[in-house]
Amino acid sequence: MSEPKSIRVDVELAGQKMAFMTSFENEGKLKIAVGAVNDQIAQITSGPNKSIERAALMTAVSLAAQIQDLKEQVQVSHEPGVPSTTMQELSNKLDAIEQQVDIALDCLSLPGSPRSIVP
């Protein structure tokens, strides 16, 4: 019997129960990512700003900035002996992640929110 191509992973993100579909191999990565996002949102909302929507946007922008930093490091730190095809693959993966963040920002809306939080 073959394994399912994707599995449902239930998580709590910013106090909201959510379900994601992912491959079995990526379940751990998804949970780590959710943990990182939850940590950043908790840090932001522990101060005077209590808005989950604002914290989610600030977290998304922070993660996008981190991706940009990684892209710049990949372009600058081309190690001798690392094939250019490997560097190109890394750059392409970073571009894909950045596009996913952009898409998420374009359509992000939290449960109970009367409007999209991105104008």
JSON list of C-alpha atoms in Angstrom, two decimals:
[
{"chain": "A", "resi": 1, "resn": "MET", "atom": "CA", "xyz": [0.00, 0.00, 0.00]},
{"chain": "A", "resi": 2, "resn": "SER", "atom": "CA", "xyz": [1.45, 3.40, -0.93]},
{"chain": "A", "resi": 3, "resn": "GLU", "atom": "CA", "xyz": [1.75, 6.31, 1.47]},
{"chain": "A", "resi": 4, "resn": "PRO", "atom": "CA", "xyz": [-0.57, 9.29, 0.96]},
{"chain": "A", "resi": 5, "resn": "LYS", "atom": "CA", "xyz": [1.03, 12.11, -1.00]},
{"chain": "A", "resi": 6, "resn": "SER", "atom": "CA", "xyz": [-0.04, 14.68, 1.58]},
{"chain": "A", "resi": 7, "resn": "ILE", "atom": "CA", "xyz": [-1.12, 14.61, 5.18]},
{"chain": "A", "resi": 8, "resn": "ARG", "atom": "CA", "xyz": [-3.16, 16.97, 7.31]},
{"chain": "A", "resi": 9, "resn": "VAL", "atom": "CA", "xyz": [-1.25, 18.66, 10.10]},
{"chain": "A", "resi": 10, "resn": "ASP", "atom": "CA", "xyz": [-3.26, 20.45, 12.78]},
{"chain": "A", "resi": 11, "resn": "VAL", "atom": "CA", "xyz": [-1.45, 23.30, 14.51]},
{"chain": "A", "resi": 12, "resn": "GLU", "atom": "CA", "xyz": [-2.21, 26.34, 16.60]},
{"chain": "A", "resi": 13, "resn": "LEU", "atom": "CA", "xyz": [-1.02, 29.55, 15.01]},
{"chain": "A", "resi": 14, "resn": "ALA", "atom": "CA", "xyz": [-1.45, 32.88, 16.80]},
{"chain": "A", "resi": 15, "resn": "GLY", "atom": "CA", "xyz": [-4.04, 31.27, 19.06]},
{"chain": "A", "resi": 16, "resn": "GLN", "atom": "CA", "xyz": [-6.06, 29.93, 16.13]},
{"chain": "A", "resi": 17, "resn": "LYS", "atom": "CA", "xyz": [-6.39, 26.24, 15.31]},
{"chain": "A", "resi": 18, "resn": "MET", "atom": "CA", "xyz": [-5.42, 25.67, 11.69]},
{"chain": "A", "resi": 19, "resn": "ALA", "atom": "CA", "xyz": [-4.91, 22.71, 9.40]},
{"chain": "A", "resi": 20, "resn": "PHE", "atom": "CA", "xyz": [-2.23, 22.49, 6.73]},
{"chain": "A", "resi": 21, "resn": "MET", "atom": "CA", "xyz": [-1.69, 19.90, 4.06]},
{"chain": "A", "resi": 22, "resn": "THR", "atom": "CA", "xyz": [1.91, 18.86, 3.55]},
{"chain": "A", "resi": 23, "resn": "SER", "atom": "CA", "xyz": [3.99, 15.85, 2.66]},
{"chain": "A", "resi": 24, "resn": "PHE", "atom": "CA", "xyz": [4.97, 13.45, 5.40]},
{"chain": "A", "resi": 25, "resn": "GLU", "atom": "CA", "xyz": [8.60, 14.44, 4.87]},
{"chain": "A", "resi": 26, "resn": "ASN", "atom": "CA", "xyz": [7.82, 18.13, 5.44]},
{"chain": "A", "resi": 27, "resn": "GLU", "atom": "CA", "xyz": [5.68, 17.72, 8.57]},
{"chain": "A", "resi": 28, "resn": "GLY", "atom": "CA", "xyz": [8.62, 18.46, 10.88]},
{"chain": "A", "resi": 29, "resn": "LYS", "atom": "CA", "xyz": [9.64, 21.53, 8.89]},
{"chain": "A", "resi": 30, "resn": "LEU", "atom": "CA", "xyz": [6.07, 22.81, 8.99]},
{"chain": "A", "resi": 31, "resn": "LYS", "atom": "CA", "xyz": [5.89, 22.43, 12.77]},
{"chain": "A", "resi": 32, "resn": "ILE", "atom": "CA", "xyz": [9.24, 24.20, 13.18]},
{"chain": "A", "resi": 33, "resn": "ALA", "atom": "CA", "xyz": [8.03, 27.04, 10.94]},
{"chain": "A", "resi": 34, "resn": "VAL", "atom": "CA", "xyz": [4.77, 27.36, 12.90]},
{"chain": "A", "resi": 35, "resn": "GLY", "atom": "CA", "xyz": [6.80, 27.47, 16.12]},
{"chain": "A", "resi": 36, "resn": "ALA", "atom": "CA", "xyz": [9.04, 30.22, 14.75]},
{"chain": "A", "resi": 37, "resn": "VAL", "atom": "CA", "xyz": [6.06, 32.30, 13.60]},
{"chain": "A", "resi": 38, "resn": "ASN", "atom": "CA", "xyz": [4.28, 31.77, 16.94]},
{"chain": "A", "resi": 39, "resn": "ASP", "atom": "CA", "xyz": [7.40, 32.87, 18.81]},
{"chain": "A", "resi": 40, "resn": "GLN", "atom": "CA", "xyz": [7.68, 36.08, 16.79]},
{"chain": "A", "resi": 41, "resn": "ILE", "atom": "CA", "xyz": [3.99, 36.88, 17.13]},
{"chain": "A", "resi": 42, "resn": "ALA", "atom": "CA", "xyz": [4.12, 36.23, 20.90]},
{"chain": "A", "resi": 43, "resn": "GLN", "atom": "CA", "xyz": [7.15, 38.50, 21.21]},
{"chain": "A", "resi": 44, "resn": "ILE", "atom": "CA", "xyz": [5.43, 41.30, 19.30]},
{"chain": "A", "resi": 45, "resn": "THR", "atom": "CA", "xyz": [2.12, 40.99, 21.17]},
{"chain": "A", "resi": 46, "resn": "SER", "atom": "CA", "xyz": [3.84, 40.86, 24.58]},
{"chain": "A", "resi": 47, "resn": "GLY", "atom": "CA", "xyz": [4.56, 44.58, 24.32]},
{"chain": "A", "resi": 48, "resn": "PRO", "atom": "CA", "xyz": [2.09, 47.43, 23.98]},
{"chain": "A", "resi": 49, "resn": "ASN", "atom": "CA", "xyz": [0.91, 46.17, 20.59]},
{"chain": "A", "resi": 50, "resn": "LYS", "atom": "CA", "xyz": [-1.73, 43.47, 21.16]},
{"chain": "A", "resi": 51, "resn": "SER", "atom": "CA", "xyz": [-3.11, 43.26, 17.61]},
{"chain": "A", "resi": 52, "resn": "ILE", "atom": "CA", "xyz": [-2.69, 39.78, 16.16]},
{"chain": "A", "resi": 53, "resn": "GLU", "atom": "CA", "xyz": [-3.21, 41.19, 12.66]},
{"chain": "A", "resi": 54, "resn": "ARG", "atom": "CA", "xyz": [-0.45, 43.73, 13.10]},
{"chain": "A", "resi": 55, "resn": "ALA", "atom": "CA", "xyz": [1.82, 41.12, 14.69]},
{"chain": "A", "resi": 56, "resn": "ALA", "atom": "CA", "xyz": [1.20, 38.74, 11.77]},
{"chain": "A", "resi": 57, "resn": "LEU", "atom": "CA", "xyz": [2.12, 41.44, 9.27]},
{"chain": "A", "resi": 58, "resn": "MET", "atom": "CA", "xyz": [5.21, 42.43, 11.23]},
{"chain": "A", "resi": 59, "resn": "THR", "atom": "CA", "xyz": [6.24, 38.76, 11.42]},
{"chain": "A", "resi": 60, "resn": "ALA", "atom": "CA", "xyz": [5.72, 38.30, 7.67]},
{"chain": "A", "resi": 61, "resn": "VAL", "atom": "CA", "xyz": [7.82, 41.37, 6.91]},
{"chain": "A", "resi": 62, "resn": "SER", "atom": "CA", "xyz": [10.53, 40.19, 9.31]},
{"chain": "A", "resi": 63, "resn": "LEU", "atom": "CA", "xyz": [10.64, 36.75, 7.68]},
{"chain": "A", "resi": 64, "resn": "ALA", "atom": "CA", "xyz": [10.70, 38.33, 4.21]},
{"chain": "A", "resi": 65, "resn": "ALA", "atom": "CA", "xyz": [13.66, 40.48, 5.30]},
{"chain": "A", "resi": 66, "resn": "GLN", "atom": "CA", "xyz": [15.45, 37.38, 6.59]},
{"chain": "A", "resi": 67, "resn": "ILE", "atom": "CA", "xyz": [14.87, 35.69, 3.23]},
{"chain": "A", "resi": 68, "resn": "GLN", "atom": "CA", "xyz": [16.29, 38.72, 1.44]},
{"chain": "A", "resi": 69, "resn": "ASP", "atom": "CA", "xyz": [19.38, 38.61, 3.69]},
{"chain": "A", "resi": 70, "resn": "LEU", "atom": "CA", "xyz": [19.86, 34.92, 2.87]},
{"chain": "A", "resi": 71, "resn": "LYS", "atom": "CA", "xyz": [19.54, 35.64, -0.85]},
{"chain": "A", "resi": 72, "resn": "GLU", "atom": "CA", "xyz": [22.23, 38.29, -0.61]},
{"chain": "A", "resi": 73, "resn": "GLN", "atom": "CA", "xyz": [24.49, 35.95, 1.37]},
{"chain": "A", "resi": 74, "resn": "VAL", "atom": "CA", "xyz": [24.05, 33.22, -1.25]},
{"chain": "A", "resi": 75, "resn": "GLN", "atom": "CA", "xyz": [24.98, 35.65, -4.02]},
{"chain": "A", "resi": 76, "resn": "VAL", "atom": "CA", "xyz": [28.01, 37.05, -2.17]},
{"chain": "A", "resi": 77, "resn": "SER", "atom": "CA", "xyz": [29.41, 33.91, -0.56]},
{"chain": "A", "resi": 78, "resn": "HIS", "atom": "CA", "xyz": [29.81, 31.65, -3.54]},
{"chain": "A", "resi": 79, "resn": "GLU", "atom": "CA", "xyz": [32.28, 29.14, -2.08]},
{"chain": "A", "resi": 80, "resn": "PRO", "atom": "CA", "xyz": [34.98, 27.79, -4.34]},
{"chain": "A", "resi": 81, "resn": "GLY", "atom": "CA", "xyz": [34.19, 24.21, -5.17]},
{"chain": "A", "resi": 82, "resn": "VAL", "atom": "CA", "xyz": [30.42, 24.65, -4.89]},
{"chain": "A", "resi": 83, "resn": "PRO", "atom": "CA", "xyz": [28.97, 24.13, -8.35]},
{"chain": "A", "resi": 84, "resn": "SER", "atom": "CA", "xyz": [27.19, 27.14, -9.81]},
{"chain": "A", "resi": 85, "resn": "THR", "atom": "CA", "xyz": [24.17, 24.90, -10.44]},
{"chain": "A", "resi": 86, "resn": "THR", "atom": "CA", "xyz": [23.90, 24.29, -6.68]},
{"chain": "A", "resi": 87, "resn": "MET", "atom": "CA", "xyz": [24.08, 28.02, -5.99]},
{"chain": "A", "resi": 88, "resn": "GLN", "atom": "CA", "xyz": [21.43, 28.64, -8.66]},
{"chain": "A", "resi": 89, "resn": "GLU", "atom": "CA", "xyz": [19.16, 25.99, -7.11]},
{"chain": "A", "resi": 90, "resn": "LEU", "atom": "CA", "xyz": [19.50, 27.67, -3.70]},
{"chain": "A", "resi": 91, "resn": "SER", "atom": "CA", "xyz": [18.75, 31.05, -5.22]},
{"chain": "A", "resi": 92, "resn": "ASN", "atom": "CA", "xyz": [15.69, 29.63, -7.00]},
{"chain": "A", "resi": 93, "resn": "LYS", "atom": "CA", "xyz": [14.42, 28.07, -3.76]},
{"chain": "A", "resi": 94, "resn": "LEU", "atom": "CA", "xyz": [14.81, 31.38, -1.94]},
{"chain": "A", "resi": 95, "resn": "ASP", "atom": "CA", "xyz": [12.94, 33.15, -4.76]},
{"chain": "A", "resi": 96, "resn": "ALA", "atom": "CA", "xyz": [10.10, 30.62, -4.44]},
{"chain": "A", "resi": 97, "resn": "ILE", "atom": "CA", "xyz": [9.88, 31.15, -0.68]},
{"chain": "A", "resi": 98, "resn": "GLU", "atom": "CA", "xyz": [9.84, 34.90, -1.17]},
{"chain": "A", "resi": 99, "resn": "GLN", "atom": "CA", "xyz": [6.98, 34.56, -3.68]},
{"chain": "A", "resi": 100, "resn": "GLN", "atom": "CA", "xyz": [5.03, 32.44, -1.19]},
{"chain": "A", "resi": 101, "resn": "VAL", "atom": "CA", "xyz": [5.46, 35.12, 1.48]},
{"chain": "A", "resi": 102, "resn": "ASP", "atom": "CA", "xyz": [4.27, 37.76, -1.00]},
{"chain": "A", "resi": 103, "resn": "ILE", "atom": "CA", "xyz": [1.19, 35.68, -1.86]},
{"chain": "A", "resi": 104, "resn": "ALA", "atom": "CA", "xyz": [0.44, 35.14, 1.83]},
{"chain": "A", "resi": 105, "resn": "LEU", "atom": "CA", "xyz": [0.69, 38.87, 2.48]},
{"chain": "A", "resi": 106, "resn": "ASP", "atom": "CA", "xyz": [-1.61, 39.61, -0.46]},
{"chain": "A", "resi": 107, "resn": "CYS", "atom": "CA", "xyz": [-4.41, 37.39, 0.79]},
{"chain": "A", "resi": 108, "resn": "LEU", "atom": "CA", "xyz": [-3.81, 37.19, 4.55]},
{"chain": "A", "resi": 109, "resn": "SER", "atom": "CA", "xyz": [-6.95, 37.45, 6.59]},
{"chain": "A", "resi": 110, "resn": "LEU", "atom": "CA", "xyz": [-7.37, 36.06, 10.08]},
{"chain": "A", "resi": 111, "resn": "PRO", "atom": "CA", "xyz": [-10.57, 34.32, 11.28]},
{"chain": "A", "resi": 112, "resn": "GLY", "atom": "CA", "xyz": [-13.09, 36.85, 12.49]},
{"chain": "A", "resi": 113, "resn": "SER", "atom": "CA", "xyz": [-11.42, 39.65, 10.62]},
{"chain": "A", "resi": 114, "resn": "PRO", "atom": "CA", "xyz": [-14.01, 41.72, 8.74]},
{"chain": "A", "resi": 115, "resn": "ARG", "atom": "CA", "xyz": [-11.54, 42.60, 6.01]},
{"chain": "A", "resi": 116, "resn": "SER", "atom": "CA", "xyz": [-8.24, 41.60, 4.56]},
{"chain": "A", "resi": 117, "resn": "ILE", "atom": "CA", "xyz": [-5.41, 43.04, 6.62]},
{"chain": "A", "resi": 118, "resn": "VAL", "atom": "CA", "xyz": [-3.52, 43.97, 3.50]},
{"chain": "A", "resi": 119, "resn": "PRO", "atom": "CA", "xyz": [-5.14, 46.90, 1.66]}
]
